[in-house]
Structures are given as C-alpha cells and as structure tokens.
Short mmCIF file of C-alpha atoms in Angstrom, two decimals:
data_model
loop_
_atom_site.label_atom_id
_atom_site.label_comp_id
_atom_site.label_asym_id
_atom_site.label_seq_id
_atom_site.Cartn_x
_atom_site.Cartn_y
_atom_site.Cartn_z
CA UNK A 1 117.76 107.84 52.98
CA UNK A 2 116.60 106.81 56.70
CA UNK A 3 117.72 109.13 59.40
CA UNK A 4 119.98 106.94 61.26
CA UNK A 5 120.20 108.51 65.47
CA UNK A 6 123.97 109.12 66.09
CA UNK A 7 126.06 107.25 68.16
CA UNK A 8 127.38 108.55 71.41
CA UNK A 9 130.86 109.50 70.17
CA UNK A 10 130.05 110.12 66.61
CA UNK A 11 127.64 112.75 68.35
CA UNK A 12 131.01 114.31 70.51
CA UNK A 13 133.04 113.96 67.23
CA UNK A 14 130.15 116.28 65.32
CA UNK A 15 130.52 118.92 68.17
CA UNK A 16 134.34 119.01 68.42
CA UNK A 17 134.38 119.52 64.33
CA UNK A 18 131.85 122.47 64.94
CA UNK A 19 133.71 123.99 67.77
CA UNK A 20 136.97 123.71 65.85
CA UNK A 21 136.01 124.85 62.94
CA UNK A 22 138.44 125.57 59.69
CA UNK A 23 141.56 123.77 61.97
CA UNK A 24 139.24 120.46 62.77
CA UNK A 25 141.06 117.22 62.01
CA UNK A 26 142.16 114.02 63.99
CA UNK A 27 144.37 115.45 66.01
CA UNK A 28 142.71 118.75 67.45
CA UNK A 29 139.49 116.65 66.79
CA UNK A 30 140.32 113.74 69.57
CA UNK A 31 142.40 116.57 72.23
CA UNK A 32 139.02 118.25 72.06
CA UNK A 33 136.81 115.56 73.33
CA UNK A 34 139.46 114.15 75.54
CA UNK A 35 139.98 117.81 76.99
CA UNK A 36 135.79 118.07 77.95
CA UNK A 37 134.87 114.58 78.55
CA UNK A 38 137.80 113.92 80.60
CA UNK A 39 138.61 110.01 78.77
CA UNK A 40 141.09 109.01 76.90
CA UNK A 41 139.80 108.81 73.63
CA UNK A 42 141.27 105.95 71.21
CA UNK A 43 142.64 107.28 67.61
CA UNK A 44 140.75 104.28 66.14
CA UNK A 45 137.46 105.34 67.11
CA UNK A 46 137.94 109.12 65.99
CA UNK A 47 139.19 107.54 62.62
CA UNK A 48 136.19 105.05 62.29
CA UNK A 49 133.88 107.74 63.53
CA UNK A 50 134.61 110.35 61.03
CA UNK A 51 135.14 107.95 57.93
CA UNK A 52 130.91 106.97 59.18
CA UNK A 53 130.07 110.09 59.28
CA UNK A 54 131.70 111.02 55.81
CA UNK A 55 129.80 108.07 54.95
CA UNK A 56 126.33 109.27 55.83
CA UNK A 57 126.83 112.98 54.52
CA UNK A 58 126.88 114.36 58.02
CA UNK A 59 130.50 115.48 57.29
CA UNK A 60 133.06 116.13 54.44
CA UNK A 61 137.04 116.29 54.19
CA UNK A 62 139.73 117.38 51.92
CA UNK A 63 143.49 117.05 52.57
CA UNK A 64 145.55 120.10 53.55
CA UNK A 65 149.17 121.09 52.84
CA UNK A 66 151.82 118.53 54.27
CA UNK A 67 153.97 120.07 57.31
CA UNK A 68 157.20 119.27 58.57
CA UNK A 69 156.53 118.18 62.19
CA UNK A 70 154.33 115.63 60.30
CA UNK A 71 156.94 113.72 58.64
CA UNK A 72 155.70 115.58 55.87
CA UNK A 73 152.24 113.90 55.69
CA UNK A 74 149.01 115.47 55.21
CA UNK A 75 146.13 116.80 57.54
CA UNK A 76 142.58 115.57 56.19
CA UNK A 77 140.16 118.65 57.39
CA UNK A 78 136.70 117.69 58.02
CA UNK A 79 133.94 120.38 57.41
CA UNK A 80 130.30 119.49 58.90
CA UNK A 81 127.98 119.37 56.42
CA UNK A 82 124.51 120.82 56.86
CA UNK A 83 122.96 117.63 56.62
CA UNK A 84 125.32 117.42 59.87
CA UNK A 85 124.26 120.42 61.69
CA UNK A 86 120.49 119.25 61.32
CA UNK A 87 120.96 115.73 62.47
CA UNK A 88 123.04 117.59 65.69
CA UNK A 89 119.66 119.93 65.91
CA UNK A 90 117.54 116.79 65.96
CA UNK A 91 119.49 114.64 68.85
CA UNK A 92 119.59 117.53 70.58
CA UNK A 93 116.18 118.55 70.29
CA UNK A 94 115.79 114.82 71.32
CA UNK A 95 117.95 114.74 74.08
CA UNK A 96 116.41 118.04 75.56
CA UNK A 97 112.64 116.58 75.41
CA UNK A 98 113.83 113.43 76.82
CA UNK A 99 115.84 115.76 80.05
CA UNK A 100 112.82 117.48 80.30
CA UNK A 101 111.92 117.65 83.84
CA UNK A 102 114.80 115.59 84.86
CA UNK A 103 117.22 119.11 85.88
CA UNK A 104 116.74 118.36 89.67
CA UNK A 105 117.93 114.78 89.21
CA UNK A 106 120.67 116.61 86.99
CA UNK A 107 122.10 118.97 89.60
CA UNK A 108 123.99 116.86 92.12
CA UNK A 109 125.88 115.62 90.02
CA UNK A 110 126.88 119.03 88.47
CA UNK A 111 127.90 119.74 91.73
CA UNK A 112 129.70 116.80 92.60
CA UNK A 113 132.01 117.31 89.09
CA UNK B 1 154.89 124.30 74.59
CA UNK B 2 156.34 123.24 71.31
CA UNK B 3 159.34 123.98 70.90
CA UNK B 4 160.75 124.17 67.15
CA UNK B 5 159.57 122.05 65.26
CA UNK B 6 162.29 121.05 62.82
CA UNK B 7 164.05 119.70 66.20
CA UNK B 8 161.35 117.30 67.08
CA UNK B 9 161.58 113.83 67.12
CA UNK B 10 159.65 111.21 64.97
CA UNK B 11 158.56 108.13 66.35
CA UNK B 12 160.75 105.29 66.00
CA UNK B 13 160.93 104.22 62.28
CA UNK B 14 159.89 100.27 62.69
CA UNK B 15 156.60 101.27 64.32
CA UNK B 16 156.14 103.76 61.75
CA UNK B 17 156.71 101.40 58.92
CA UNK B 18 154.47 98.47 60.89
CA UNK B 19 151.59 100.60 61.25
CA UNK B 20 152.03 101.53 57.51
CA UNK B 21 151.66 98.50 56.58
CA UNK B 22 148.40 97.80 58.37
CA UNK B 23 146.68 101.05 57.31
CA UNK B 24 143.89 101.13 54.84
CA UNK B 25 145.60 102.85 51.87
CA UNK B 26 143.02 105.81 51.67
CA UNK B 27 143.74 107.05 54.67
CA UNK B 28 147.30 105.95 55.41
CA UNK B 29 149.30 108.93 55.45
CA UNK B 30 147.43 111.78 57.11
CA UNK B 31 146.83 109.33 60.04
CA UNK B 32 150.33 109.05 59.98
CA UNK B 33 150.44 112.50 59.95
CA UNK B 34 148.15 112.61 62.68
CA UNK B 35 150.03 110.17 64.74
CA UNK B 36 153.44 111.37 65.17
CA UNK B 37 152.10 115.27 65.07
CA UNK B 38 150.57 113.55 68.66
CA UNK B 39 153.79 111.67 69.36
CA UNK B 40 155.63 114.84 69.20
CA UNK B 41 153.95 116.80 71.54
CA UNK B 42 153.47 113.41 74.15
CA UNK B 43 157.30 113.47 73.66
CA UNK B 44 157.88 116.82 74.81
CA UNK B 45 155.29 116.97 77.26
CA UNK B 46 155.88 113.20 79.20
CA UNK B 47 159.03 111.78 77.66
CA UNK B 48 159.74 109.42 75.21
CA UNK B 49 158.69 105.90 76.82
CA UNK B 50 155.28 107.20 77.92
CA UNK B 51 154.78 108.74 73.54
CA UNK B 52 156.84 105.73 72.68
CA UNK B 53 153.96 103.65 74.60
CA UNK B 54 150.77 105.39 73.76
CA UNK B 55 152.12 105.24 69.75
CA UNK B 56 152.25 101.33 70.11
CA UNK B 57 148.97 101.29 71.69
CA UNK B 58 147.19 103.49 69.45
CA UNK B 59 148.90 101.98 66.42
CA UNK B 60 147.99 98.39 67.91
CA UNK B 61 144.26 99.64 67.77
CA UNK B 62 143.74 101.10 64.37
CA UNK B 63 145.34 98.49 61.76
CA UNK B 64 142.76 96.06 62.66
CA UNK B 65 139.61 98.26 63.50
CA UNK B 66 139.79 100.20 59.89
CA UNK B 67 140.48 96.83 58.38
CA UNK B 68 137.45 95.91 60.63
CA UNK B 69 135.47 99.03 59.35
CA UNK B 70 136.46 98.59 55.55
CA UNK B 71 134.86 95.52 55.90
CA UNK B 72 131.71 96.67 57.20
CA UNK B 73 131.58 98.83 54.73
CA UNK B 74 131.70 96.70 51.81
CA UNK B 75 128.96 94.67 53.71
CA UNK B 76 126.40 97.56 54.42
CA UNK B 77 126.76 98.85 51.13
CA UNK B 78 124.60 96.23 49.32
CA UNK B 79 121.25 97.37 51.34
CA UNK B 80 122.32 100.78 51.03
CA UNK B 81 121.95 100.60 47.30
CA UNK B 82 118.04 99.96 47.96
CA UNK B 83 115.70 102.76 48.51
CA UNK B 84 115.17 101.49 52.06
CA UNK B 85 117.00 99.97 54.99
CA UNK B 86 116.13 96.24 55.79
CA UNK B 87 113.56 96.18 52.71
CA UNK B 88 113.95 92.74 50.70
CA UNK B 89 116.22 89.77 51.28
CA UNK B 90 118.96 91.41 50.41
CA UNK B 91 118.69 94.31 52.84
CA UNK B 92 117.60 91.94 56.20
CA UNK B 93 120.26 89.61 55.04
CA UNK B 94 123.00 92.06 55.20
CA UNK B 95 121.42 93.01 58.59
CA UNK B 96 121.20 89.94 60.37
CA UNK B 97 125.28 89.68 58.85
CA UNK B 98 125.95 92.78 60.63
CA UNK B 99 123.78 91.37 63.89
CA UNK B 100 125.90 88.03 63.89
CA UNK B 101 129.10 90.01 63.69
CA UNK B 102 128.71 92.46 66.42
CA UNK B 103 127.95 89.30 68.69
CA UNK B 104 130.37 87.22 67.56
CA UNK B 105 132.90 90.95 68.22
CA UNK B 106 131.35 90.96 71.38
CA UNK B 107 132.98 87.26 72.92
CA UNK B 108 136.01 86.74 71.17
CA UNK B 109 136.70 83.58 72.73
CA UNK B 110 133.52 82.14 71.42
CA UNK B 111 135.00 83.32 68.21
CA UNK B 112 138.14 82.14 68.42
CA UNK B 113 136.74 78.80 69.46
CA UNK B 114 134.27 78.56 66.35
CA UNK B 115 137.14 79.79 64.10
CA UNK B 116 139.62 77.02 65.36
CA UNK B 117 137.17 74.48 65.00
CA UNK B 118 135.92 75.70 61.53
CA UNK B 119 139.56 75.57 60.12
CA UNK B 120 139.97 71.87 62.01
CA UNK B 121 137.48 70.73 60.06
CA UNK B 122 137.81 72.30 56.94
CA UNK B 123 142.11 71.40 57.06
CA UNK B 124 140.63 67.54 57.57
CA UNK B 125 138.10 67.91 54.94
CA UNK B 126 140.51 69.03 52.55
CA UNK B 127 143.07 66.35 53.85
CA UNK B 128 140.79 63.67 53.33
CA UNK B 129 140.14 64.63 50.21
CA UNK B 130 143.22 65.36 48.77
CA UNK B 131 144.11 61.80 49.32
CA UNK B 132 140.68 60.26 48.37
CA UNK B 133 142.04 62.32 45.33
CA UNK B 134 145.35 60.73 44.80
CA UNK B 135 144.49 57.14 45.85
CA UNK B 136 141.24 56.38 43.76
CA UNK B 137 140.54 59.36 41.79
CA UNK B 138 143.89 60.14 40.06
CA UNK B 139 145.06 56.79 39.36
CA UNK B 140 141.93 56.57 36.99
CA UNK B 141 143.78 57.72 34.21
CA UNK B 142 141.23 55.67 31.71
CA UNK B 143 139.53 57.33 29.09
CA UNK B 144 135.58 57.19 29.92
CA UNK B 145 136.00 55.18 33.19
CA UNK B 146 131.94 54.80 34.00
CA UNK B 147 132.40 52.42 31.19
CA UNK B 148 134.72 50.40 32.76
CA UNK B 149 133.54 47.11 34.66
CA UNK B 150 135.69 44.33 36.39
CA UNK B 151 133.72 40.92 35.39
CA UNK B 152 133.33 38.61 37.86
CA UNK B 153 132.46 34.78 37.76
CA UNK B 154 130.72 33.07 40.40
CA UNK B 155 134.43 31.65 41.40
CA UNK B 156 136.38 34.86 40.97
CA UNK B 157 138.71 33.11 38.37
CA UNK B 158 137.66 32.55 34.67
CA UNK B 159 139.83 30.44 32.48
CA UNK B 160 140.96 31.24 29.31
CA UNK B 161 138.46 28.90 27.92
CA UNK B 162 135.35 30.82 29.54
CA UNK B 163 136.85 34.48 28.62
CA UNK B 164 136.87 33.51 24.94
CA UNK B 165 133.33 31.97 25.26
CA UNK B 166 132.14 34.91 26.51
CA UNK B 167 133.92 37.23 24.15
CA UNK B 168 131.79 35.63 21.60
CA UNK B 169 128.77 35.95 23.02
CA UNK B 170 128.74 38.88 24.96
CA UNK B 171 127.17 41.52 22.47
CA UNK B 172 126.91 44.92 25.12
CA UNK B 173 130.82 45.03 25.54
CA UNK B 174 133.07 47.09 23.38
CA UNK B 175 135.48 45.00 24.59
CA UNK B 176 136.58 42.22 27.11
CA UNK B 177 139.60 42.00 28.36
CA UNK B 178 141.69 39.30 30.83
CA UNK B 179 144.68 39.71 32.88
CA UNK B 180 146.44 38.01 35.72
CA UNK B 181 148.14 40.48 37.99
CA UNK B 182 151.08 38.69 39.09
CA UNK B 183 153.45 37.20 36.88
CA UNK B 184 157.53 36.75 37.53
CA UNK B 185 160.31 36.94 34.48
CA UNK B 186 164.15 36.86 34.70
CA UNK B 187 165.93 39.20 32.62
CA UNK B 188 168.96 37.50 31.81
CA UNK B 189 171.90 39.65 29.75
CA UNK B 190 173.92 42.52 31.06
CA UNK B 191 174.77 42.34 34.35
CA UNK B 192 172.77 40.14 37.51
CA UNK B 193 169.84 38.25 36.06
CA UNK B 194 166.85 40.62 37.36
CA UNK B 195 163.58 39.16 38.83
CA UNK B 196 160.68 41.52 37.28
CA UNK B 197 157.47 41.80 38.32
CA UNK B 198 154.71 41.53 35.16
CA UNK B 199 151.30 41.17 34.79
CA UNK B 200 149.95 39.10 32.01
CA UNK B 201 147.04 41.03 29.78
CA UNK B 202 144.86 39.98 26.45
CA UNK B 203 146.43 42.25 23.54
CA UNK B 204 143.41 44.59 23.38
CA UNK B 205 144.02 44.76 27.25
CA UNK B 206 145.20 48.80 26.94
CA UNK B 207 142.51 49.48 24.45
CA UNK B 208 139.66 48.47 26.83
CA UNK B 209 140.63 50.87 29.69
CA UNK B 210 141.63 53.48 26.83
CA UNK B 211 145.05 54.57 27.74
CA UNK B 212 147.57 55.23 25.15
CA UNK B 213 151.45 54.47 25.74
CA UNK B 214 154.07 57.29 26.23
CA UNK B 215 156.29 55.76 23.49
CA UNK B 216 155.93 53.18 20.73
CA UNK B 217 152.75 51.03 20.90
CA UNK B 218 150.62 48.86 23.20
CA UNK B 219 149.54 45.29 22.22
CA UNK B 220 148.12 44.53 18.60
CA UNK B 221 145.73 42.02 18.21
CA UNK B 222 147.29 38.43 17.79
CA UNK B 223 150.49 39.06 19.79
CA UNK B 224 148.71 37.24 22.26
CA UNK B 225 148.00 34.28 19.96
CA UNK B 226 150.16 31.51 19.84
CA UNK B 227 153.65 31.56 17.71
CA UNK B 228 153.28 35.35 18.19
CA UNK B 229 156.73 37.22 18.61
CA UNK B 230 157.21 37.53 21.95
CA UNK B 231 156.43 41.21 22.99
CA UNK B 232 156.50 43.15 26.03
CA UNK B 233 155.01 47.19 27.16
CA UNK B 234 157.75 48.75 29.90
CA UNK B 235 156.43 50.90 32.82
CA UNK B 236 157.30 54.29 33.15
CA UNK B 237 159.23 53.60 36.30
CA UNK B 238 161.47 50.48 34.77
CA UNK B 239 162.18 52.17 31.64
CA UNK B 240 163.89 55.22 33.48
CA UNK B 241 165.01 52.57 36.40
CA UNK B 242 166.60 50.42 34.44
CA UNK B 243 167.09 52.19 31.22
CA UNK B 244 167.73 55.81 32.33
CA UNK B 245 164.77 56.82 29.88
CA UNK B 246 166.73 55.83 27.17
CA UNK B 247 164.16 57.04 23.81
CA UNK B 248 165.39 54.92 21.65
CA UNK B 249 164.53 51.74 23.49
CA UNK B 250 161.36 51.09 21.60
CA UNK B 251 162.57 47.95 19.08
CA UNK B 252 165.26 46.75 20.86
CA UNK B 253 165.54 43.28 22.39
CA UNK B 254 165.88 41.89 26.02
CA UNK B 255 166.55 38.13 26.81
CA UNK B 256 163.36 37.74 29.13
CA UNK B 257 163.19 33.84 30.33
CA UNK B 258 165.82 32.80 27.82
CA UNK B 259 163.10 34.25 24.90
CA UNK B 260 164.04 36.98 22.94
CA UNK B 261 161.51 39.80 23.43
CA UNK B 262 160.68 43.26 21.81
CA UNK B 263 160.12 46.20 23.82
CA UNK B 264 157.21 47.61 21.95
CA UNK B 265 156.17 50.55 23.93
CA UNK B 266 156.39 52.30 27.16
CA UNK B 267 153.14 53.45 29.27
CA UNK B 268 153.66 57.21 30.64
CA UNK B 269 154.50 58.09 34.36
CA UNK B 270 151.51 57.63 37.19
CA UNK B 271 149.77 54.42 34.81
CA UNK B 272 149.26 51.47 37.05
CA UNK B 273 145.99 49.17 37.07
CA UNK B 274 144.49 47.85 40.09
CA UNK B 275 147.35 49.69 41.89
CA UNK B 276 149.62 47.16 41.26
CA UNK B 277 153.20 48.17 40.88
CA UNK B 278 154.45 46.93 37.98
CA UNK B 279 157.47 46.94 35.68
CA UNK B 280 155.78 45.36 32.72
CA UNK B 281 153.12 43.94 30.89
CA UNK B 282 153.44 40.89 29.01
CA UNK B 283 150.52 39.31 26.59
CA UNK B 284 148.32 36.49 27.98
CA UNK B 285 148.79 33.94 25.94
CA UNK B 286 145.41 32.12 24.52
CA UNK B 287 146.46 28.88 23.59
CA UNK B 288 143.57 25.93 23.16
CA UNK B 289 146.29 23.88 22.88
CA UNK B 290 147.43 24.18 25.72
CA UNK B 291 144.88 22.27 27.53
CA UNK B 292 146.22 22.30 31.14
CA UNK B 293 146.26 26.06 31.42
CA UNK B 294 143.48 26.78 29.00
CA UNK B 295 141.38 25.01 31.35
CA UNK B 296 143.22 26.97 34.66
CA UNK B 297 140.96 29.12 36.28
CA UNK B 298 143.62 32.23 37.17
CA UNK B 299 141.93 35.14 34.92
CA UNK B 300 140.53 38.35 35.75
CA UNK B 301 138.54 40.08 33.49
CA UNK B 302 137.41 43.70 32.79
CA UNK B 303 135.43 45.23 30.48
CA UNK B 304 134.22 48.02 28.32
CA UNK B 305 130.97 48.64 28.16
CA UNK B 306 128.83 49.50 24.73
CA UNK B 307 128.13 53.09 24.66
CA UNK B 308 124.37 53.78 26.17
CA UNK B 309 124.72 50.59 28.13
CA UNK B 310 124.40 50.29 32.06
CA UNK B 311 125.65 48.11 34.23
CA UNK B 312 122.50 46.89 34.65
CA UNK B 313 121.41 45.61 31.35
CA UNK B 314 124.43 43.73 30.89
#
C-alpha cells in the first residue's frame, strides 16, 4: 500500500497515543493535545482521526472494561502499531530536514510563547 | 479533583439519547462513554451550564461528521481494493468523487443551493410525470395499445354506410370498429326518470381495444344488427352509483327510452375511452334501412391493426 503523509492532527493524535501509552483513549487522548497545543480540540475530529488511522494500520484498538462514572459504557484503547511508529519516524525525519537551517527563524517565537 | 465517582452526575438524559441516535453503531457506546466521563469532570470543574454547553456542542459535531466519515469510507474503499491508488477508472473516479466533495464541504451555501435546486427539479420531474402517468398512460387500459389506431376520413365523420364499406375491404385490420361518443337515454322506472349519458359502439367495439368486462359480457356480434334485443354494458361508476354494486344485476331489465333493455355486462373501475365519462355503452345500430341515418356522417372509427402491420402500410 502507498505511504499516505499524515495529516496535521492525525500526526498530534499518533504522539498523544505514544505518550499515553496502555491508558490512551478519547478522552486522555484529546486532554493531551488540548493540554500542549493550547486549542480546543473537537471530539469529532479525535474520533474521525483515530477510526483513519485504524484504517491505515498506523493504530489498533480493543474495548476495555465498562466503569461506573461512564454510565457504564466502554473505553476503546488504542495501541500504535509499528507500522505507526515508522510513519511518525518518517514525518519527523521529514519535518526535521525540511527545519533544517530554519532554528534562527525558529527562536523568537520560542521566546515570545 | 474528582470527587467520588458514584456521586457524579450524567449528562442530561435527552441529549444522551439524541446523540445515540446519531452515532454510527460501531462506535456508539464508548464515545458515549467518552463523553459524559468528559462531562463529569467539566461539571465539577466549571459547573453544569458551561459541561451542559460543551456536551451539546460536541454532540452537535460528531453525529454528522462520523456519518460524514462512514461515508467516505465506503467511497475510498473501492480504489483501495486495487494494488494502487488512482490506478484505473475506478481508482481516479473515486478520487475526483472525493475531490468534488471536499469542495462542495468547503462552501456549503453553494451546496445547499445546488441541493435545493436538484430536488426542485427532480420533485417537478416526478410531478410531471406522475400525472403524464395518470392522464394518458394509465387510462390505456387496452390490451396491445401500439395496435390501436383512430381512423380518420377526410371529413372527420364516416357514416355507417362508409364504415361497413371499409370493413369489407380493409384486409390489414383485425378489426374496425365505430362509435359516437355522445348519446342521451332516459331511464324511466323506479323513481325520477334519469338522463344518462351513453356512447353508441359497433358490437365488436370492446374486442378491438381488447378490454374484457368486470361482470357478464360485452357486445356479441349482431346485437348491433337490426331487430337485435336491445342490450346495454354499465360503467363501473353507474353500476355502484346507481345500483350500489349490486352482483346480480347482470340479466336484469331497465326501461331505457320506453325499450326494454338487458344489462349484459359491467366494464371494471378506471375503463373510459377517449376520456369520456360515461355511464354506458349502447350498440350502434347498422341499419341500411334506415336510409336517413345510414347515410349521416356522425361516426368515429378505431381500429386494430393486423399483427406485423404498421401504421404505415395501412
């Protein structure tokens, strides 16, 4: 199958299932990116993002044990897959060549945040 | 910052059971889940109006964009199914779908314009139709009707004299047959006398356009000679009019124009020729005796074409 490049936020929704690890599903998922990126992220795109990404192979899911303080209802985990990690090692590797250079330009705003 | 759980509260129950509703069934309940594990901790943390509105707005949001998404789905998987991306028809088709789609996602209004005046034209198409349907199509409830041809003389009318001539000679017809559409009887007997509105038709009249009656019979051949019993063929409409659908009144009598006449048959509900609402049909009488109206020029003819035979060749 043809590498697709990610998207913006399915690229943010691959990194806040690595950092979370075994507790990363929609909830934790979305507080994650909305905690770094400092945006209100819509439910509806973390949804659509990860059923993609499920899609592609990038990223699996099983259901977990209901809890109370869910009305009962499920969590659906999502695991990256390692055809996940190496698409994140390729944008990044991407990203990086395409920065390359660029750090100067980079540093203001660092500053400025 | 939770608190115990077992004491929190869910969102309100008609949202809940809206959003159900709108959820893809695969993933239904642990975004649910998801949902009011959020709402919960909004609740606690900012109240109930501010969790109350963010659950609308998310819930607003993800009905339609997972419908949306489904949807995609089911499109992208034909090219997916290829070895290739965009390879063969198939594959740029689904493409340029998916290409027309995001634009037309992109200005809704344009959208909503080309939807509204898609379904305005397809509502008046189907409009139109429906009653080209009812008007010309339906009424055609004659067996074979490409056969069928009115017969017109030079002067619209033929007399009775000129129908039999060309009965005789006419060899590409199955069958000719003449009528004259409007024709007035009184019904005397029970009750007011009752004007009723005929038409006069050749015996093999029902036979040429191939339609069978609902009860009893249609016309046999001589009742439209002379000295004949007087017969007559009830519409649908008079029979249950006049006769409350009586099925039993096939063989009785009725004093039509002081002559004592047969009800032979009935024709079923919906028959009506030339559109012409009628109560019955009475025979045309052929009568070379009668010079006056044998030489009349009042008939209309139609006829059935021979089998293979076009307009045409006639």
């Amino acid at each position: 199958m043809a590498r697709e490049a990610l998207g913006e936020f399915e690229h943010l929704v691959l990194l806040a299932i690595l950092r979370l690890g075994e507790e990363a599903y929609g909830v934790p998922i979305a507080r994650e990116i909305e905690g770094r990126t400092d945006r209100e992220v819509s439910r509806a795109a973390v949804y659509i993002a990860l059923r993609r990404l499920e899609k592609r192979g990038l990223v699996s899911s099983r259901l977990g044990a209901a809890t109370p303080e869910r009305g009962g209802r499920p969590k659906r985990f999502s695991r990256l897959e390692g055809a996940g990690l190496a698409q994140l090692q390729v944008s990044r590797r991407a990203l990086m060549r395409m920065w390359e250079g660029h750090e100067r330009v980079l540093e203001p705003a660092m500053e400025d945040a | 910052m939770r608190s115990d759980p077992w004491r929190s509260v869910p969102p309100p129950r008609l949202l809940q059971a809206v959003l159900r509703l709108t959820l893809p069934r695969d993933c239904r309940d642990d975004v649910l889940g998801d949902l009011q594990e959020d709402y919960v901790l909004r609740y606690e943390q900012r109240g109930r109006f501010a969790a109350a509105g963010w659950y609308l707005r998310q819930g607003l949001a993800l009905g339609p964009r997972l419908a949306w998404e489904r949807s995609r789905e089911r499109l992208t998987e034909l090219p997916s199914s290829r070895p290739s991306k965009g390879d063969g028809t198939m594959g740029e088709l689904a493409v340029d779908l998916r290409h027309s789609l995001r634009a037309l996602k992109k200005s809704p209004a344009f959208t909503l314009g080309v939807v509204a005046i898609l379904a305005l034209g397809l509502g008046a198409n189907i409009m139109i139709f429906s009653v080209f349907d009812t008007v010309l199509l339906r009424p055609m409830g004659f067996s074979e009707p490409d056969r069928l041809s009115f017969v017109w003389p030079e002067r619209a009318w033929f007399t009775k004299r000129e129908l039999a001539g060309l009965r005789e000679t006419s060899e590409s017809l199955d069958g000719l047959a003449g009528y004259y559409l409007w024709s007035n009887h009184t019904l005397l007997g029970k009750g007011d006398p009752e004007v009723l509105r005929a038409s006069l038709v050749s015996a093999n009249f029902f036979s040429v356009l191939g339609i069978a009656p609902l009860h009893g019979r249609t016309f046999l051949a001589g009742e439209d000679q002379p000295g004949a019993d007087r017969v007559v063929v009830l519409s649908h409409r008079y029979w249950q009019r006049r006769f409350g659908g009586d099925p039993n009144l096939v063989g009785r009598t009725l004093d039509l124009d002081s002559v004592t006449t047969t009800v032979v048959g009935v024709m079923p509900a919906g028959f009506s020729f030339r559109a012409e609402d009628r109560d019955l049909w009475v025979p045309l009488v052929m009568d070379p005796a009668n010079e006056e109206d044998y030489n009349a020029s009042y008939v209309q003819a139609i006829a059935r074409l021979r089998d293979g035979i076009s307009i045409a060749c006639t």
